[in-house]
Coordinates of C-alpha atoms and ligand atoms in Angstrom, one line a residue:
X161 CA 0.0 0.0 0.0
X162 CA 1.3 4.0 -1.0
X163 CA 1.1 6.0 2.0
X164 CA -2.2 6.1 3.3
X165 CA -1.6 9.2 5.5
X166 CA -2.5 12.1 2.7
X167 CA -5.1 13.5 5.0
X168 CA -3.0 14.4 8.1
X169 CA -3.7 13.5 11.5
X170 CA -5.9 15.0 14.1
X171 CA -7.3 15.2 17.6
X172 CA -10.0 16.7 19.4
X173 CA -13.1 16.8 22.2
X174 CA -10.8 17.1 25.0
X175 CA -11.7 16.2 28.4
X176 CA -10.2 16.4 31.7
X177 CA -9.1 12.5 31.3
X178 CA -9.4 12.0 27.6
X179 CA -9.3 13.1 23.8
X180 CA -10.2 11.4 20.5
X181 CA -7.4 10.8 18.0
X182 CA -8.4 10.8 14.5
X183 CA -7.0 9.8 10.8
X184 CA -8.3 8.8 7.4
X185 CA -6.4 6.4 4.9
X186 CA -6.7 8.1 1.4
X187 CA -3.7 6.4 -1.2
X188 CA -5.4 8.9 -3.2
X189 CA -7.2 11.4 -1.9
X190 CA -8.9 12.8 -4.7
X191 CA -10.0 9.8 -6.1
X192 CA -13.6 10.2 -7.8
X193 CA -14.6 6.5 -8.2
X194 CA -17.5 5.9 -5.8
X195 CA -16.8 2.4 -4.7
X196 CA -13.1 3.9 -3.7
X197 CA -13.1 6.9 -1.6
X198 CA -9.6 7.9 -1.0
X199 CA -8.6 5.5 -3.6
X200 CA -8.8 2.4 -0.8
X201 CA -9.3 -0.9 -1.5
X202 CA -12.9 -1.8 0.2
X203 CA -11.5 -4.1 2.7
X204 CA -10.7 -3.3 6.6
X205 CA -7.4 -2.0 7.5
X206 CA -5.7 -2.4 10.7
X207 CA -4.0 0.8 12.0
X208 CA -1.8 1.1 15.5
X209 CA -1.5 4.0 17.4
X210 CA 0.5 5.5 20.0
X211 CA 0.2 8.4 22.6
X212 CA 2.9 9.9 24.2
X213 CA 3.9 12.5 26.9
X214 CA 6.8 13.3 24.4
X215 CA 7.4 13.9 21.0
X216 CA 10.1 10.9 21.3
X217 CA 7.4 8.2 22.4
X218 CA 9.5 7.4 25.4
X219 CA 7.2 8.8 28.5
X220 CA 3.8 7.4 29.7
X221 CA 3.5 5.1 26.2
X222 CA -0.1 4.2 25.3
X223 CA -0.8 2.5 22.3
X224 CA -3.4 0.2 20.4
X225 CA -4.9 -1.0 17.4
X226 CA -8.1 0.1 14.9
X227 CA -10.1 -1.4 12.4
X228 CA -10.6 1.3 9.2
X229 CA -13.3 0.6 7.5
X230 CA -14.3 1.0 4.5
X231 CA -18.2 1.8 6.0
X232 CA -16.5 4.6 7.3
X233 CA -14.4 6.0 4.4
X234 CA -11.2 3.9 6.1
X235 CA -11.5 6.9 9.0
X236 CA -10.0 6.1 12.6
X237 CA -11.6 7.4 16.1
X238 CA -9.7 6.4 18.9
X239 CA -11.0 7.6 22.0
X240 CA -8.3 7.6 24.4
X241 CA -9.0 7.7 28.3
X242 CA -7.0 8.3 31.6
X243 CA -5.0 10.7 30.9
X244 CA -3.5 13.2 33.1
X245 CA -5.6 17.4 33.0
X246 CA -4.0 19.9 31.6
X247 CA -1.5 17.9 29.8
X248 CA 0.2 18.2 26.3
X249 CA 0.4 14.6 24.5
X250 CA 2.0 13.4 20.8
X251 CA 0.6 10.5 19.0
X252 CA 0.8 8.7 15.5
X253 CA -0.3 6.0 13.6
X254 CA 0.9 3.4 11.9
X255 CA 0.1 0.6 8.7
X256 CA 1.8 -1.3 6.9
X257 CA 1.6 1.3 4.2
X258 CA 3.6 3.7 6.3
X259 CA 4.2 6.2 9.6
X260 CA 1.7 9.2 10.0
X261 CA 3.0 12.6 10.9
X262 CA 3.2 13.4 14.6
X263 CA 0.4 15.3 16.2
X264 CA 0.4 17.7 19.6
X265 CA -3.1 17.2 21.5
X266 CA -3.8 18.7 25.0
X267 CA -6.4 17.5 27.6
X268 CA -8.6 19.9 29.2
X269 CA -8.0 21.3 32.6
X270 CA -8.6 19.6 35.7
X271 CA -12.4 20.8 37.1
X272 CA -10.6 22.5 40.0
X273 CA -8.2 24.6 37.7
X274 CA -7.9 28.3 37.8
X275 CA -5.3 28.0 34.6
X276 CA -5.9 30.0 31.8
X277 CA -7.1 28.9 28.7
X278 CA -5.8 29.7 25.4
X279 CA -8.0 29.0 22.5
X280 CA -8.6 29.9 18.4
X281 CA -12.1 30.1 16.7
X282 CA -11.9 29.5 13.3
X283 CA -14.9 28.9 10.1
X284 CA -15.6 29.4 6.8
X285 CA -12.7 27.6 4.5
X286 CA -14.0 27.8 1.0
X287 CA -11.3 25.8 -0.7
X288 CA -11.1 27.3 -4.4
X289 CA -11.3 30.7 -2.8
X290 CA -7.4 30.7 -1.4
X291 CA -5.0 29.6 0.4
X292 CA -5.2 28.4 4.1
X293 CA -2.3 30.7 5.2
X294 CA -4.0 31.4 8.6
X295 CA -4.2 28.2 9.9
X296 CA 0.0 27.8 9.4
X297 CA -0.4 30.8 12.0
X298 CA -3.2 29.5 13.9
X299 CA -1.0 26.3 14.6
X300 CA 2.4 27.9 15.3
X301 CA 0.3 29.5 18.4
X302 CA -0.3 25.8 19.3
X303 CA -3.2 27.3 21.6
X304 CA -4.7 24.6 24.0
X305 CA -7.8 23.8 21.8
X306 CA -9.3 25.2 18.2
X307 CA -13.1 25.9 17.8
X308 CA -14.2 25.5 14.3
X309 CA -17.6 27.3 13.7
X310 CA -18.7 25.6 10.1
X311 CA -18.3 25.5 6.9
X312 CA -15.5 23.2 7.2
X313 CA -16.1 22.4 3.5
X314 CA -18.9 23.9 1.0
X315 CA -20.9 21.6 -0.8
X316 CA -21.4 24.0 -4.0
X317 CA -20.1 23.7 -7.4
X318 CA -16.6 25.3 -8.0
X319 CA -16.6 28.7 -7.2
X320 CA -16.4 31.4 -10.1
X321 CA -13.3 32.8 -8.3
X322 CA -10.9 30.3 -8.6
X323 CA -7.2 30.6 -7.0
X324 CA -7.0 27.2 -7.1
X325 CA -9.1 24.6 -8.5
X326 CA -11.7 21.8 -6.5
X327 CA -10.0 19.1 -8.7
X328 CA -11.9 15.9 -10.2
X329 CA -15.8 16.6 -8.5
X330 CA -15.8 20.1 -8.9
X331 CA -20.0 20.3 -8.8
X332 CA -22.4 20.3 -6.3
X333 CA -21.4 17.6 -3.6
X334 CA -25.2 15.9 -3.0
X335 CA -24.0 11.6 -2.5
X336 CA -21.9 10.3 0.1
X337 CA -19.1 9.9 -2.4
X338 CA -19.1 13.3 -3.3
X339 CA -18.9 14.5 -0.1
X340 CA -16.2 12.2 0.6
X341 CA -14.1 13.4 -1.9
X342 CA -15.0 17.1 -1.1
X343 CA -13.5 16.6 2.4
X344 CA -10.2 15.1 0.9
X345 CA -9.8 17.8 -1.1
X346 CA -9.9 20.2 1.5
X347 CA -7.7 17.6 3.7
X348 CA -4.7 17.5 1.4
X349 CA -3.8 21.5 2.5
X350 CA -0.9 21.1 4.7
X351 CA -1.7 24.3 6.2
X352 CA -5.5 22.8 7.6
X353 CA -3.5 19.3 8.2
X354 CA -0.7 21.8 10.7
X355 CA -3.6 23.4 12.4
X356 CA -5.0 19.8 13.2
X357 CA -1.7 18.5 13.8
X358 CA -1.0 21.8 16.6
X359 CA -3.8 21.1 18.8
X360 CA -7.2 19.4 19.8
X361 CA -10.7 20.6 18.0
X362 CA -14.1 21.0 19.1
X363 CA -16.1 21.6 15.4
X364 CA -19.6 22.9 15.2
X365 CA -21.0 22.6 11.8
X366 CA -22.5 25.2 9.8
X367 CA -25.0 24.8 6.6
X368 CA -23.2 24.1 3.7
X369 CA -21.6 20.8 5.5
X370 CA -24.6 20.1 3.8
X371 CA -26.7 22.4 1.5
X372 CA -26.8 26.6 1.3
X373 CA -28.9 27.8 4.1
X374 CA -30.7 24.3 5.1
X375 CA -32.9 23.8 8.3
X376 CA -33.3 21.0 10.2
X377 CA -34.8 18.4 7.5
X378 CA -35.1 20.9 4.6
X379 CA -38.1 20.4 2.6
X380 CA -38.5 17.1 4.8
X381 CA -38.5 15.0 1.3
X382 CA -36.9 11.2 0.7
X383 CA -34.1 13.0 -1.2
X384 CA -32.9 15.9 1.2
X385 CA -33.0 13.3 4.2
X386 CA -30.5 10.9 2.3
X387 CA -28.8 13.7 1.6
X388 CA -28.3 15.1 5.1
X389 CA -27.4 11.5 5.8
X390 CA -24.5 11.3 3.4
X391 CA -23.4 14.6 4.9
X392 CA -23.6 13.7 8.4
X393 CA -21.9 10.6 7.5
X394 CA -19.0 12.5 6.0
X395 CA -18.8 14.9 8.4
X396 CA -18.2 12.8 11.6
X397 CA -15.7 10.3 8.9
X398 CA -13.5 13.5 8.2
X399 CA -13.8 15.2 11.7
X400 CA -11.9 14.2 15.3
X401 CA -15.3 14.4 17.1
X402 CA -17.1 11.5 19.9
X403 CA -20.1 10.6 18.8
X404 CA -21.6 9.0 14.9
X405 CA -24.7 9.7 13.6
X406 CA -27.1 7.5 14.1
X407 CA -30.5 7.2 12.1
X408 CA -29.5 10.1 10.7
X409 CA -29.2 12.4 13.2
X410 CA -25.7 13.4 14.8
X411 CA -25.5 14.5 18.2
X412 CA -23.6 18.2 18.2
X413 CA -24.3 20.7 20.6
X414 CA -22.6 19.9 23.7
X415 CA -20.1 21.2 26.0
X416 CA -16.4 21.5 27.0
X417 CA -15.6 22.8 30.4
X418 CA -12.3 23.7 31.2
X419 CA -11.4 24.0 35.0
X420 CA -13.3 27.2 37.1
X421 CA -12.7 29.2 33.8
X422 CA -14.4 28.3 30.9
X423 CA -17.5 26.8 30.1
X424 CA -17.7 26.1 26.1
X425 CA -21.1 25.9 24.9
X426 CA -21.1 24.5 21.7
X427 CA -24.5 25.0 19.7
X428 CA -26.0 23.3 16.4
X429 CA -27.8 25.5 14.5
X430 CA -28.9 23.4 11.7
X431 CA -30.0 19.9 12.8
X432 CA -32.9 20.9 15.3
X433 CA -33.7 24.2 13.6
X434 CA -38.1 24.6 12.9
X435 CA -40.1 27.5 11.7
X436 CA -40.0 29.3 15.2
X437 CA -36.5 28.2 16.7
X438 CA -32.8 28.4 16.1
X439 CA -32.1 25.5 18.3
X440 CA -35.1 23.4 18.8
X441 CA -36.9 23.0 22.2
X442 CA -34.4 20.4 23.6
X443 CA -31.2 22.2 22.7
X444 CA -32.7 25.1 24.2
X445 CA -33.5 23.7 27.7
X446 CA -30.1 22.7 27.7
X447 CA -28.4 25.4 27.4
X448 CA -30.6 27.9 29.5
X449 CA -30.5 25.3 32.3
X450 CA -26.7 25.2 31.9
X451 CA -26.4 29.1 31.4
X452 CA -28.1 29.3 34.7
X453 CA -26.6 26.4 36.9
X454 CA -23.0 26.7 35.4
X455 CA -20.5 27.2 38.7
X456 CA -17.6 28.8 35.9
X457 CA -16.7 31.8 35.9
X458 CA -17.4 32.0 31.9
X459 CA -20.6 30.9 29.7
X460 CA -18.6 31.1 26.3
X461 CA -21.0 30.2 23.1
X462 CA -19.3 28.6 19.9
X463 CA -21.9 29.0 17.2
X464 CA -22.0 30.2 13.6
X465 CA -24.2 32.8 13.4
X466 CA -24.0 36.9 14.0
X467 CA -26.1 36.6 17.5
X468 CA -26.6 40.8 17.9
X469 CA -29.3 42.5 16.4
X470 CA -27.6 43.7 12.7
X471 CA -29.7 46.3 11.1
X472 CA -27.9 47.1 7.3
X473 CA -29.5 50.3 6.6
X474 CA -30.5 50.5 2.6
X475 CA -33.1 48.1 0.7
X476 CA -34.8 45.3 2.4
X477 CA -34.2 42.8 4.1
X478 CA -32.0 44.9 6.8
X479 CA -32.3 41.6 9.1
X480 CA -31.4 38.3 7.9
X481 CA -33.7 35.5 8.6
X482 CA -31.1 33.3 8.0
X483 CA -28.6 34.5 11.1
X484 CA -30.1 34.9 15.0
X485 CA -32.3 38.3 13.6
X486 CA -34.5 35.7 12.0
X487 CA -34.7 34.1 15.7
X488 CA -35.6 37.0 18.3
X489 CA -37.9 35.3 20.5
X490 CA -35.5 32.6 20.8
X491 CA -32.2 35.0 21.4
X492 CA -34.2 36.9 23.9
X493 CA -34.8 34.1 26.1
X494 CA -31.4 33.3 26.5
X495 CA -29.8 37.1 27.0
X496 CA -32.6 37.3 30.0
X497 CA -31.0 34.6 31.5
X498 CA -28.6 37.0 32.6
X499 CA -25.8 34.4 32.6
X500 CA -23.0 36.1 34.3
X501 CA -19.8 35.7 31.6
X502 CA -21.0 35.5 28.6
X503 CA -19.4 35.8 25.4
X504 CA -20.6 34.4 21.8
X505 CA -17.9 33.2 19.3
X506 CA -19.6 33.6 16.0
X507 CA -18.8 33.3 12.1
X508 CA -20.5 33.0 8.6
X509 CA -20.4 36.5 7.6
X510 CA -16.8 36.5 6.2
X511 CA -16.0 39.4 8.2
X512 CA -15.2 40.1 11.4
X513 CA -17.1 41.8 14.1
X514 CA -17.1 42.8 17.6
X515 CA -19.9 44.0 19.9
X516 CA -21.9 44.1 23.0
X517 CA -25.1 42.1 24.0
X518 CA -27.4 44.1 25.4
X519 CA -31.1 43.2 27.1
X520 CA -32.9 45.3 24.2
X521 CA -30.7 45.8 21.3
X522 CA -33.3 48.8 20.5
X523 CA -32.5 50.3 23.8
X524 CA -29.3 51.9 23.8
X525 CA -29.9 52.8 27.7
X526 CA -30.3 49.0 28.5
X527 CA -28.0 46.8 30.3
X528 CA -25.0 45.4 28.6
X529 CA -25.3 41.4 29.1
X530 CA -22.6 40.2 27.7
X531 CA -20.1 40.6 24.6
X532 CA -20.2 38.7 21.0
X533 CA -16.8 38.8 18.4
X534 CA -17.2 37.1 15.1
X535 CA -14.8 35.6 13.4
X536 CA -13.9 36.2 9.6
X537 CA -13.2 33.3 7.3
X538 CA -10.1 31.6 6.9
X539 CA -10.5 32.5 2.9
X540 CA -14.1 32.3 2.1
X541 CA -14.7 36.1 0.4
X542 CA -17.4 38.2 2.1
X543 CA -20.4 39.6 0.7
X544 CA -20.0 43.7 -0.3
X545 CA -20.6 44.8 3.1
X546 CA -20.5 48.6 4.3
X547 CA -19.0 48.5 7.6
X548 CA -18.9 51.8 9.2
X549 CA -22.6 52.3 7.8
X550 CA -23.4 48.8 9.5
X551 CA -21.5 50.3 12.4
X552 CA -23.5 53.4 12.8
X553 CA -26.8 51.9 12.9
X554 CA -25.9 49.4 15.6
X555 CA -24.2 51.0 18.3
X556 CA -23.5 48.0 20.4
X557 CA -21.7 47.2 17.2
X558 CA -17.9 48.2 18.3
X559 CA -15.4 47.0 15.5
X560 CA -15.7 45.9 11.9
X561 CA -12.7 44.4 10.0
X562 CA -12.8 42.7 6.3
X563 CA -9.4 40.5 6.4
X564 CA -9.3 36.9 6.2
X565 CA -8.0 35.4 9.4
X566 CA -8.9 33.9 12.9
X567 CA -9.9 34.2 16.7
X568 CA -6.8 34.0 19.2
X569 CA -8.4 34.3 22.9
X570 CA -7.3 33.8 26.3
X571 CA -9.5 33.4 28.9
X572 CA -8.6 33.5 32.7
X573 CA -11.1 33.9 35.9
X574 CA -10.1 37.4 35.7
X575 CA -10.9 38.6 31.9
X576 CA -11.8 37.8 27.9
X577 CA -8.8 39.1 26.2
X578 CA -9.4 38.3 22.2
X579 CA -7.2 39.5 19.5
X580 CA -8.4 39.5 15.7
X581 CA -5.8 38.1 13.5
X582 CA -5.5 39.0 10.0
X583 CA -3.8 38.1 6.6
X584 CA -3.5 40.3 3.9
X585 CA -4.1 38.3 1.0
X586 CA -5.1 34.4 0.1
X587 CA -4.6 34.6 -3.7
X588 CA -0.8 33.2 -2.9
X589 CA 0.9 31.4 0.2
X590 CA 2.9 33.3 2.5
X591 CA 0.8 35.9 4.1
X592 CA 2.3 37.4 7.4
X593 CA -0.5 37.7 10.3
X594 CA -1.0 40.3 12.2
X595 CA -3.1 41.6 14.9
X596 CA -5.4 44.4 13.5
X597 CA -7.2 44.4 17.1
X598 CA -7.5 43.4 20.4
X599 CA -10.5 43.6 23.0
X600 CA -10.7 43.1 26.6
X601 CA -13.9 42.2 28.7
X602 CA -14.4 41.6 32.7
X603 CA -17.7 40.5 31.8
X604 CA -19.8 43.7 31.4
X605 CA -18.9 46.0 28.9
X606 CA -15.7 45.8 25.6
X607 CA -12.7 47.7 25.9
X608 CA -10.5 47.6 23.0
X609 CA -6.8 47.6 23.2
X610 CA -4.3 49.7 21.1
X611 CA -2.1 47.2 19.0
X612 CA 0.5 47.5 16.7
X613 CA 1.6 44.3 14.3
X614 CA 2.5 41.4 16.9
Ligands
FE2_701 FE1 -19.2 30.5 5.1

């Protein structure tokens, strides 16, 4: 067997005790044949793995063997338990076809830690539309875990702006094998494969995992059903998270606590979305019980969609229905929880944002209830937006920026510190990053911090 390791390695879902190690034997990749995704043979294949303390495999060795198979696109989930809080590990794995790269994975903190937590948010990663320069940044800040807030691929055909091309199945992914081969494509960057390979992920998924602006089961037809299936399916084969779907459904929205600090709340959007709600009635209840009862000292919400009211002045619609505007009833129940610590990681637009909650976002005397900072894509190009207009008519709206780029945060029991970092240009590798701004939060109101280039 070629090497079978042409999708990188990855990690992810850390827990206190534990984190799921991940990998997907492709000989090639891009294959388009439907009975060979990633070119494999459909037979199982036995892969052996090893965890580390160190990057030399010589403290605290844990290792085992997996069945890939080729039900599940020859994809690897091994969930690996007792292990120490707070703790960097390496692991690999092995066929007879070859030696993966080495990967850097970190548990989460112990429940009584008061350690800061340094994390990236990251989304949007429209493949033809550039280069992934920002995750080669993103990992070199090895931060102790990466949220991903959707559209990890897009199922659309090739994009009229091409920098470089989808490759063999360049149209609309709608069968498993397409989106199989979608997901490889995007797989074989080494820049996405460093940012994997730098530190664990929690993912959320967004709607073109599966199909432009989809809710819950679409048009509730034979055909979009098998179709959410395949993409489900695909999703958890290509992505270092816990749980399969199962009858079609894929459990998502769940949480990550780290120590006293933290407390991730990560939200699906799509699955359980109806007429009336963003999350369903379920998801809901979760998270207002949770938002409530939480002991930490911060309720942080990784979600795709722009949470604060966003009027854009000119013609109708000024709200989209398609982002948390389209959901009010919904997002006022949860900002009169009055969850102390709260902060909302957000995405989709392709831009990035920053602002504060407030009680009544048509009240500029109410109470500021917490603060929300979008993230832009990682290359996917943003609608024509007019920011300072945008800015003018929503003054809990603080900070507009329109570079490609990512979330670096750190949060401790005393502040939110986030910095918005930004490449120039995606059309070509090589991009330096920079910080174009940095805001502070003690859990009322933003402050923003003068920056130069870091
Ligand atoms: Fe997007």
């Amino acid at each position: 067997m070629a090497n079978p390791f042409t999708l990188g390695v990855a990690s992810g879902e850390p827990l206190p005790d534990g984190v799921v190690l991940w990998t997907r034997l492709a000989v090639n990749p891009l294959s388009a044949d439907p009975a060979r995704p990633g070119g494999m043979a459909p037979r199982a294949v036995e892969v052996s793995w090893q965890l580390a303390e160190d990057e030399r495999f010589t403290q605290g060795l844990r290792q085992g063997t997996a069945q890939a198979l080729p039900a599940w696109a020859h994809s690897v989930h091994v969930r690996v338990s007792g292990l120490k809080a707070g703790t960097d590990y390496f692991y690999r794995f092995r066929t007879s076809g070859g030696q993966s790269p080495v990967g850097r994975t970190r548990t989460a903190d112990d429940p009584e830690s008061a350690r800061p937590v340094r994390f990236a948010v990251a989304g949007c990663q429209r493949y033809e539309h550039g280069f992934y320069t920002a995750y080669r940044h993103l990992a070199a800040e090895r931060p102790d875990v990466v949220f991903h807030v959707g559209d990890y691929i897009y199922e659309s055909r090739q994009s009229a702006r091409v920098v470089r091309p989808l490759g063999p199945l360049p149209g609309e992914t709608s069968r498993l094998h397409e989106y199989r081969q979608r997901y490889a494509r995007y797989k074989t960057d080494p820049d996405l494969q460093a940012a994997h390979a730098a530190a664990p992920w929690v993912p959320t998924w967004d709607d073109h995992e599966v199909l432009d602006n989809y809710r819950g089961r679409g048009d509730g037809s034979a055909a979009f059903l098998r179709r959410r299936d395949a993409a489900y399916q695909a999703y958890y084969e290509n992505l270092p998270i816990r749980v399969r779907p199962q009858g079609g459904n894929l459990q998502m929205y769940r949480r990550r606590t780290y120590g006293t600090v933290a407390d991730f709340m990560v939200l699906d959007v799509r699955q359980h979305r109806d007429a009336t709600t963003m999350l369903g009635a379920a998801q809901e209840q979760w998270l207002l019980s949770r938002l409530v009862t939480s002991p930490v000292r911060w309720r942080l919400l990784v979600q795709p969609l722009f949470f604060a009211r966003r009027f854009v002045p000119g013609p109708a619609p000024n709200l989209r229905g398609d982002s948390w505007d389209g959901h009010q009833a919904q997002r006022s129940r949860i900002l009169a929880a009055n969850a102390p610590g709260l902060a909302v990681f957000s995405g989709d637009v392709h831009n990035a944002w920053a602002g504060e909650l407030k009680a009544d976002f048509l009240d500029p005397g109410s109470a500021v209830v917490g603060a929300e900072f979008v993230g832009t894509s990682i290359t996917s190009m943003p609608p024509a937006t007019d920011g300072p207009a945008v800015l003018a008519a929503n003054p809990h709206l603080k900070f507009f920026d329109d570079h490609r780029g990512y979330l670096s945060c750190t949060v401790s029991r005393e502040e939110l510190r986030v910095a918005f970092r930004a490449v120039d240009f995606v059309d070509n590798p090589g991009a330096p990053v920079r910080t174009v701004a940095e805001f502070v939060t003690k859990g009322s109101g933003l402050t923003s911090e003068n920056t130069s280039s870091k």
